[in-house]
XYZ file of C-alpha atoms in Angstrom:
438
model
C -0.092 -0.089 -0.113
C 2.881 2.377 0.635
C 5.950 0.801 -1.147
C 8.051 3.939 -0.647
C 7.673 4.348 2.952
C 11.039 3.645 4.545
C 9.925 3.289 8.300
C 7.693 0.561 7.086
C 10.721 -1.309 5.775
C 12.489 -0.715 8.962
C 9.539 -1.904 11.134
C 9.279 -5.017 9.038
C 13.236 -5.527 9.466
C 12.784 -5.078 12.985
C 10.118 -7.776 13.248
C 12.212 -10.121 11.161
C 15.291 -9.637 13.359
C 13.211 -10.613 16.382
C 12.330 -13.947 14.779
C 16.033 -14.551 13.884
C 15.701 -14.114 10.278
C 18.586 -11.839 9.812
C 19.090 -12.380 6.029
C 15.431 -11.310 5.102
C 15.669 -8.442 7.572
C 18.714 -7.376 6.065
C 16.993 -6.991 2.798
C 14.425 -4.687 4.456
C 16.655 -2.557 6.222
C 18.934 -1.922 3.139
C 15.627 -0.953 1.153
C 14.766 1.610 3.951
C 18.013 3.441 4.059
C 17.791 3.316 0.068
C 14.406 4.943 0.430
C 15.992 7.449 3.218
C 19.795 7.613 3.481
C 19.381 9.906 6.515
C 17.157 6.924 8.348
C 19.430 6.448 11.401
C 17.338 3.504 12.711
C 17.417 1.786 9.220
C 21.293 2.234 9.292
C 21.430 0.683 12.766
C 19.190 -2.098 11.704
C 21.158 -2.726 8.686
C 24.493 -3.058 10.719
C 23.025 -5.167 13.153
C 21.851 -7.547 10.506
C 25.408 -7.688 8.929
C 26.982 -8.127 12.360
C 24.443 -11.031 13.243
C 25.305 -12.648 9.752
C 29.122 -12.286 10.598
C 30.081 -9.450 8.050
C 31.663 -7.225 10.590
C 33.245 -5.162 8.266
C 29.928 -4.105 6.591
C 28.512 -3.715 9.734
C 31.102 -1.090 10.689
C 30.162 0.843 7.643
C 26.487 0.821 8.582
C 27.352 2.042 12.267
C 29.762 4.456 10.985
C 27.228 6.150 8.619
C 24.474 6.263 11.578
C 27.164 8.040 13.656
C 27.800 10.515 10.925
C 23.890 11.261 10.996
C 23.569 11.280 14.807
C 27.285 11.269 16.496
C 25.858 11.007 20.037
C 23.884 7.865 19.281
C 24.750 5.419 22.255
C 23.683 2.499 20.236
C 25.605 3.098 17.203
C 28.663 3.824 19.376
C 28.276 0.367 21.237
C 27.510 -1.548 18.251
C 30.702 -0.082 16.363
C 32.518 -1.364 19.346
C 30.998 -4.759 18.965
C 31.740 -4.762 15.114
C 35.515 -3.750 15.805
C 35.654 -6.803 18.415
C 34.329 -9.127 16.036
C 36.848 -8.205 13.503
C 39.485 -8.634 15.999
C 38.200 -12.095 17.025
C 38.285 -13.084 13.316
C 41.784 -11.986 13.092
C 43.025 -13.845 16.304
C 41.293 -17.004 15.329
C 42.920 -16.945 11.664
C 46.490 -16.674 13.280
C 45.461 -19.316 15.889
C 44.219 -21.698 13.437
C 47.280 -21.836 11.478
C 49.205 -22.379 14.775
C 47.037 -25.369 15.484
C 45.751 -23.711 18.590
C 41.987 -24.943 18.135
C 40.996 -24.307 21.634
C 41.671 -20.658 21.437
C 39.917 -20.543 17.997
C 36.842 -22.197 19.776
C 37.192 -19.404 22.445
C 37.210 -16.547 19.864
C 34.425 -18.107 17.878
C 32.162 -18.423 20.959
C 33.122 -14.687 21.772
C 32.317 -13.503 18.153
C 29.069 -15.568 18.195
C 27.749 -13.718 21.054
C 27.533 -10.638 18.534
C 27.004 -12.796 15.546
C 24.408 -15.579 16.533
C 23.605 -16.189 12.999
C 26.968 -16.700 11.241
C 27.229 -19.851 9.899
C 31.200 -19.220 9.075
C 32.007 -18.675 12.583
C 29.819 -21.755 13.680
C 31.556 -24.107 10.890
C 35.038 -22.780 11.976
C 34.089 -23.766 15.625
C 32.747 -26.992 14.772
C 35.909 -27.881 12.710
C 38.103 -26.996 15.719
C 35.938 -28.969 18.103
C 36.611 -31.951 15.778
C 40.258 -31.361 15.531
C 40.113 -31.478 19.318
C 38.279 -34.757 19.447
C 35.072 -33.201 20.752
C 32.980 -34.837 17.839
C 29.525 -34.814 19.576
C 29.678 -31.233 19.982
C 31.132 -30.615 16.511
C 28.509 -32.916 14.906
C 25.802 -30.870 16.833
C 26.836 -27.606 15.373
C 27.202 -29.063 11.865
C 23.895 -30.667 12.152
C 22.046 -27.562 13.426
C 23.239 -25.864 10.135
C 22.206 -28.603 7.783
C 18.794 -28.518 9.527
C 18.576 -24.914 8.166
C 20.538 -25.346 4.995
C 20.949 -28.896 3.767
C 23.274 -27.899 0.840
C 25.828 -26.169 3.129
C 29.243 -27.960 1.865
C 31.105 -26.804 5.045
C 28.633 -28.259 7.270
C 28.792 -31.384 5.287
C 32.496 -31.451 5.386
C 32.587 -31.037 9.345
C 30.145 -33.983 9.720
C 32.245 -36.030 7.316
C 35.382 -34.815 9.436
C 33.882 -36.063 12.762
C 33.056 -39.489 11.330
C 36.487 -39.654 9.496
C 37.955 -39.065 13.077
C 35.943 -41.540 14.422
C 37.281 -44.215 12.201
C 33.669 -44.575 10.494
C 35.643 -43.849 7.195
C 33.279 -45.277 4.849
C 30.322 -42.932 5.933
C 32.874 -40.114 6.299
C 33.598 -40.422 2.528
C 29.848 -40.087 1.606
C 29.678 -36.846 3.231
C 32.904 -35.669 1.632
C 31.574 -36.619 -1.669
C 28.264 -34.625 -1.025
C 30.083 -31.700 0.039
C 32.326 -31.850 -3.116
C 28.702 -32.089 -5.098
C 27.758 -28.948 -3.561
C 31.087 -27.118 -3.936
C 33.433 -28.897 -6.199
C 36.405 -26.642 -5.406
C 36.102 -27.455 -1.549
C 39.624 -28.039 -0.793
C 39.335 -29.160 2.598
C 36.790 -32.058 1.439
C 38.692 -32.656 -1.332
C 42.050 -33.539 0.574
C 40.062 -35.497 3.728
C 38.096 -37.395 0.906
C 41.507 -38.502 -0.576
C 43.076 -39.174 2.827
C 40.082 -41.270 3.855
C 40.147 -43.315 0.833
C 43.851 -43.760 1.071
C 43.669 -44.709 4.772
C 40.907 -47.216 3.963
C 42.762 -49.046 1.326
C 45.894 -49.333 2.988
C 44.409 -50.466 6.260
C 42.687 -53.304 4.360
C 45.662 -54.252 2.387
C 47.546 -54.449 5.653
C 44.832 -56.727 7.129
C 44.694 -58.937 4.092
C 48.472 -59.476 4.080
C 48.226 -60.170 8.079
C 45.663 -62.848 7.274
C 47.725 -64.315 4.617
C 50.661 -64.723 7.141
C 52.688 -62.256 5.271
C 53.873 -60.155 8.279
C 56.636 -58.437 6.570
C 54.352 -56.785 3.977
C 51.583 -56.173 6.325
C 54.227 -54.253 8.621
C 55.058 -52.203 5.583
C 51.531 -51.651 4.607
C 50.497 -50.303 8.208
C 53.633 -48.031 8.273
C 52.746 -46.502 4.971
C 49.150 -46.134 6.405
C 50.277 -44.426 9.512
C 51.925 -41.652 7.318
C 48.695 -40.662 5.577
C 47.317 -38.373 8.392
C 48.805 -37.673 11.651
C 45.496 -36.187 12.644
C 43.309 -39.074 12.300
C 44.085 -40.491 16.156
C 41.611 -43.177 16.227
C 42.465 -44.808 13.100
C 46.133 -44.357 13.662
C 45.623 -46.001 17.160
C 44.129 -49.128 15.565
C 47.030 -49.001 12.742
C 49.613 -48.947 15.653
C 47.887 -51.741 17.460
C 47.789 -53.913 14.229
C 51.347 -53.279 13.597
C 52.216 -54.071 17.452
C 50.501 -57.555 16.627
C 52.494 -57.979 13.454
C 55.798 -57.405 15.548
C 54.528 -59.540 18.224
C 54.115 -62.325 15.604
C 57.705 -61.544 14.317
C 58.851 -61.838 17.964
C 59.899 -58.109 18.104
C 58.417 -57.769 21.283
C 59.778 -54.579 22.194
C 58.735 -53.004 19.293
C 55.324 -54.396 19.655
C 55.235 -52.726 23.101
C 56.394 -49.582 21.593
C 53.462 -49.603 19.174
C 50.934 -50.387 21.589
C 52.185 -47.489 23.925
C 51.753 -45.188 20.715
C 48.227 -46.952 20.211
C 47.097 -45.926 24.018
C 48.663 -42.495 23.738
C 46.221 -41.764 20.902
C 43.263 -43.633 22.450
C 43.419 -44.309 26.109
C 40.131 -46.271 26.185
C 41.451 -48.761 23.443
C 41.141 -52.077 25.165
C 42.695 -54.242 22.591
C 45.930 -52.259 22.744
C 46.195 -52.558 26.496
C 45.663 -56.391 26.115
C 48.214 -56.764 23.442
C 50.903 -54.739 25.409
C 50.148 -56.757 28.455
C 50.787 -59.906 26.660
C 53.962 -58.436 25.391
C 54.929 -57.744 28.831
C 54.195 -61.026 29.954
C 56.247 -62.692 27.284
C 59.016 -60.285 28.251
C 58.495 -61.218 31.862
C 57.850 -57.428 32.685
C 54.961 -58.576 35.098
C 54.413 -55.363 36.990
C 53.560 -53.450 33.692
C 51.461 -56.488 32.513
C 49.381 -56.258 36.004
C 48.979 -52.514 35.570
C 47.594 -52.884 32.073
C 45.417 -55.872 32.961
C 43.912 -53.790 35.898
C 43.247 -50.830 33.420
C 41.352 -53.414 31.320
C 39.506 -55.075 34.077
C 38.413 -51.636 35.637
C 37.007 -50.997 32.211
C 35.499 -54.265 31.143
C 34.741 -56.685 34.321
C 34.775 -59.967 32.433
C 35.724 -63.304 33.543
C 38.170 -63.286 30.976
C 39.843 -60.275 31.827
C 39.739 -61.114 35.738
C 41.424 -64.315 34.827
C 43.925 -62.484 32.744
C 44.650 -60.025 35.625
C 44.919 -62.821 38.225
C 47.401 -64.677 36.118
C 49.594 -61.946 35.611
C 49.471 -61.358 39.463
C 50.490 -64.766 40.144
C 53.492 -64.612 37.633
C 54.472 -61.129 39.281
C 54.386 -62.982 42.572
C 56.545 -65.832 41.382
C 59.032 -63.502 39.635
C 59.793 -61.802 43.077
C 60.990 -65.435 44.385
C 64.037 -66.965 43.471
C 64.031 -68.647 40.093
C 64.997 -72.064 40.794
C 64.793 -72.953 37.164
C 67.246 -70.122 36.304
C 69.597 -71.169 39.039
C 70.059 -74.638 38.016
C 69.944 -73.442 34.192
C 67.210 -75.601 33.025
C 63.855 -75.197 31.359
C 60.464 -74.979 33.393
C 59.503 -78.028 31.683
C 62.619 -79.942 32.380
C 62.481 -83.689 33.130
C 63.532 -85.453 36.479
C 66.968 -86.680 34.874
C 67.699 -83.129 33.509
C 67.196 -81.349 36.952
C 69.520 -84.035 38.326
C 72.198 -83.454 35.659
C 72.044 -79.962 36.063
C 72.293 -79.899 39.971
C 75.221 -82.013 39.373
C 76.873 -79.800 36.987
C 76.236 -76.482 39.079
C 76.897 -78.081 42.504
C 80.635 -79.010 41.526
C 81.060 -75.717 39.608
C 80.289 -73.672 42.884
C 81.390 -76.059 45.667
C 83.682 -74.019 48.068
C 86.402 -76.756 47.777
C 86.972 -75.699 44.013
C 87.427 -72.244 45.224
C 89.321 -72.474 48.287
C 92.259 -70.639 46.717
C 90.275 -67.698 45.748
C 89.768 -64.239 47.327
C 87.482 -64.054 50.594
C 84.989 -62.314 48.498
C 84.819 -64.787 45.525
C 84.634 -67.305 48.132
C 81.794 -65.861 49.900
C 79.993 -65.295 46.510
C 80.432 -68.843 45.559
C 79.276 -70.541 48.807
C 76.033 -68.277 48.360
C 75.506 -69.978 44.922
C 76.369 -73.496 46.039
C 73.544 -73.069 48.659
C 70.964 -71.804 46.117
C 71.743 -74.614 43.945
C 70.941 -77.029 46.780
C 67.887 -75.156 47.544
C 66.691 -75.286 44.192
C 67.383 -78.737 43.664
C 65.608 -79.595 47.017
C 62.338 -77.826 45.556
C 62.504 -79.243 42.242
C 63.390 -82.681 42.884
C 60.540 -83.068 45.236
C 57.181 -83.313 43.131
C 55.230 -81.874 46.118
C 57.163 -78.943 46.438
C 57.644 -78.392 42.806
C 54.058 -78.474 42.125
C 53.570 -75.793 44.833
C 56.447 -73.716 43.805
C 55.201 -73.818 40.151
C 51.571 -72.713 41.180
C 53.011 -69.672 43.127
C 52.136 -71.101 46.726
C 54.315 -70.310 49.776
C 56.662 -73.183 50.467
C 56.894 -72.021 54.040
C 53.261 -73.348 54.427
C 54.822 -76.855 54.190
C 56.767 -76.192 57.240
C 60.058 -75.910 55.273
C 62.070 -72.853 56.514
C 64.410 -72.476 53.458
C 67.251 -70.961 55.628
C 67.606 -74.102 57.836
C 68.804 -76.658 55.393
C 72.457 -77.645 54.850
C 73.607 -77.371 51.293
C 76.376 -79.784 52.159
C 74.202 -82.565 53.454
C 72.171 -82.260 50.289
C 75.469 -82.466 48.223
C 76.525 -85.528 50.276
C 73.259 -87.373 49.912
C 73.308 -86.918 46.084
C 76.907 -87.817 45.425
C 77.246 -90.269 48.366
C 76.866 -94.094 48.213
C 78.266 -96.712 46.035
C 79.747 -95.377 42.608
C 79.073 -91.826 43.663
C 81.219 -88.929 45.006
C 81.873 -88.858 48.553
C 83.497 -86.089 50.671
C 84.999 -85.435 54.124
C 85.848 -82.393 55.740
C 89.683 -81.690 56.084
C 89.023 -78.582 58.449
C 86.297 -75.886 58.669
C 84.982 -75.207 55.159
C 87.542 -77.352 53.481
C 86.417 -80.504 51.487
C 88.109 -82.949 49.260
C 86.328 -85.124 46.530
C 87.046 -88.656 46.171
C 85.273 -91.450 44.016
C 83.771 -94.268 45.757
């Protein structure tokens, strides 16, 4: 009815702003100042729409024009300051993004969005940084809100894909990247992410295939190549490190396997499979305290019967490791036969018998006497089936009423070598012995 009335356009702009429809409101505000360039409220509303949409530079121009018309206008003065603050936050965020200080970028975008609540660009940058920080649910939420309003927003599609990519849902991620590229064929970030995702998926699958075929050397090389594709993909790289650790364990490179599993849990401290793999490697290398620590972590997270048993086994081995290793003292395997134990005792007892070292220094004599005693102690336990069983199962031998400090190694030696056809010995003085064949 009155298409040339600037205040009507201004009023409708104000109403649309209250409804959060800033882009439509901007059109009405701009029409109002085209009809009447001296309409201060029109310039203020135009500036406010620009600022809410994230165009701080254009907002500054609108507020500047309002101040030219009314230099005492308090609202124009404040909004001009707000627009300049947003420009500063943008500048800082740009620098910090290059430095990969994503937390600071999120902080700056949160402050900027207080003045520019309808700015998709700021929201997307915040969401991208949240994804880089591993805060995927928050990033997904921001991107989804934008896509509900604009399903063709390539940046939001890219961020959705990025979250899925970093959560190791690579196939779904590729779908979003492809969709983003359909909307914006020149979207550089989506293009790079899509290429990385496809390369990672292919290398990982090739590595898995080589592993299943028993070609561990090739599997190692493929997993290593995959790890070089994208250092930012923490979850996928954690799995790749764990897979490579499994390869190294198959190749009996246990220290390398432990290092790979450690790298995996550094990237993903909830990765149970990596803790289990590392714990097994610790068990295989007799690092029982470390194994217990890993199994405790696993059991605290997943209280299954299997994990409880693994922890129990590790605790038992740790307990056993703190005792004397009688098998090592005799130099035999844990599955040694009775004859092998006897032969080992014969060899070690003669090797460390005090008479053999009577001419050595007092220090050497003391050390050899200690070893001679330990050899006798080891033989006493391992030659007795009942005591051996208790020792192997980790039970305390003292419960049998045997005080390991009370027995006489010389008596054990005499009992073993004495008798027809064996060795016998008699003391020729305190601590001195001579051997004689029977």
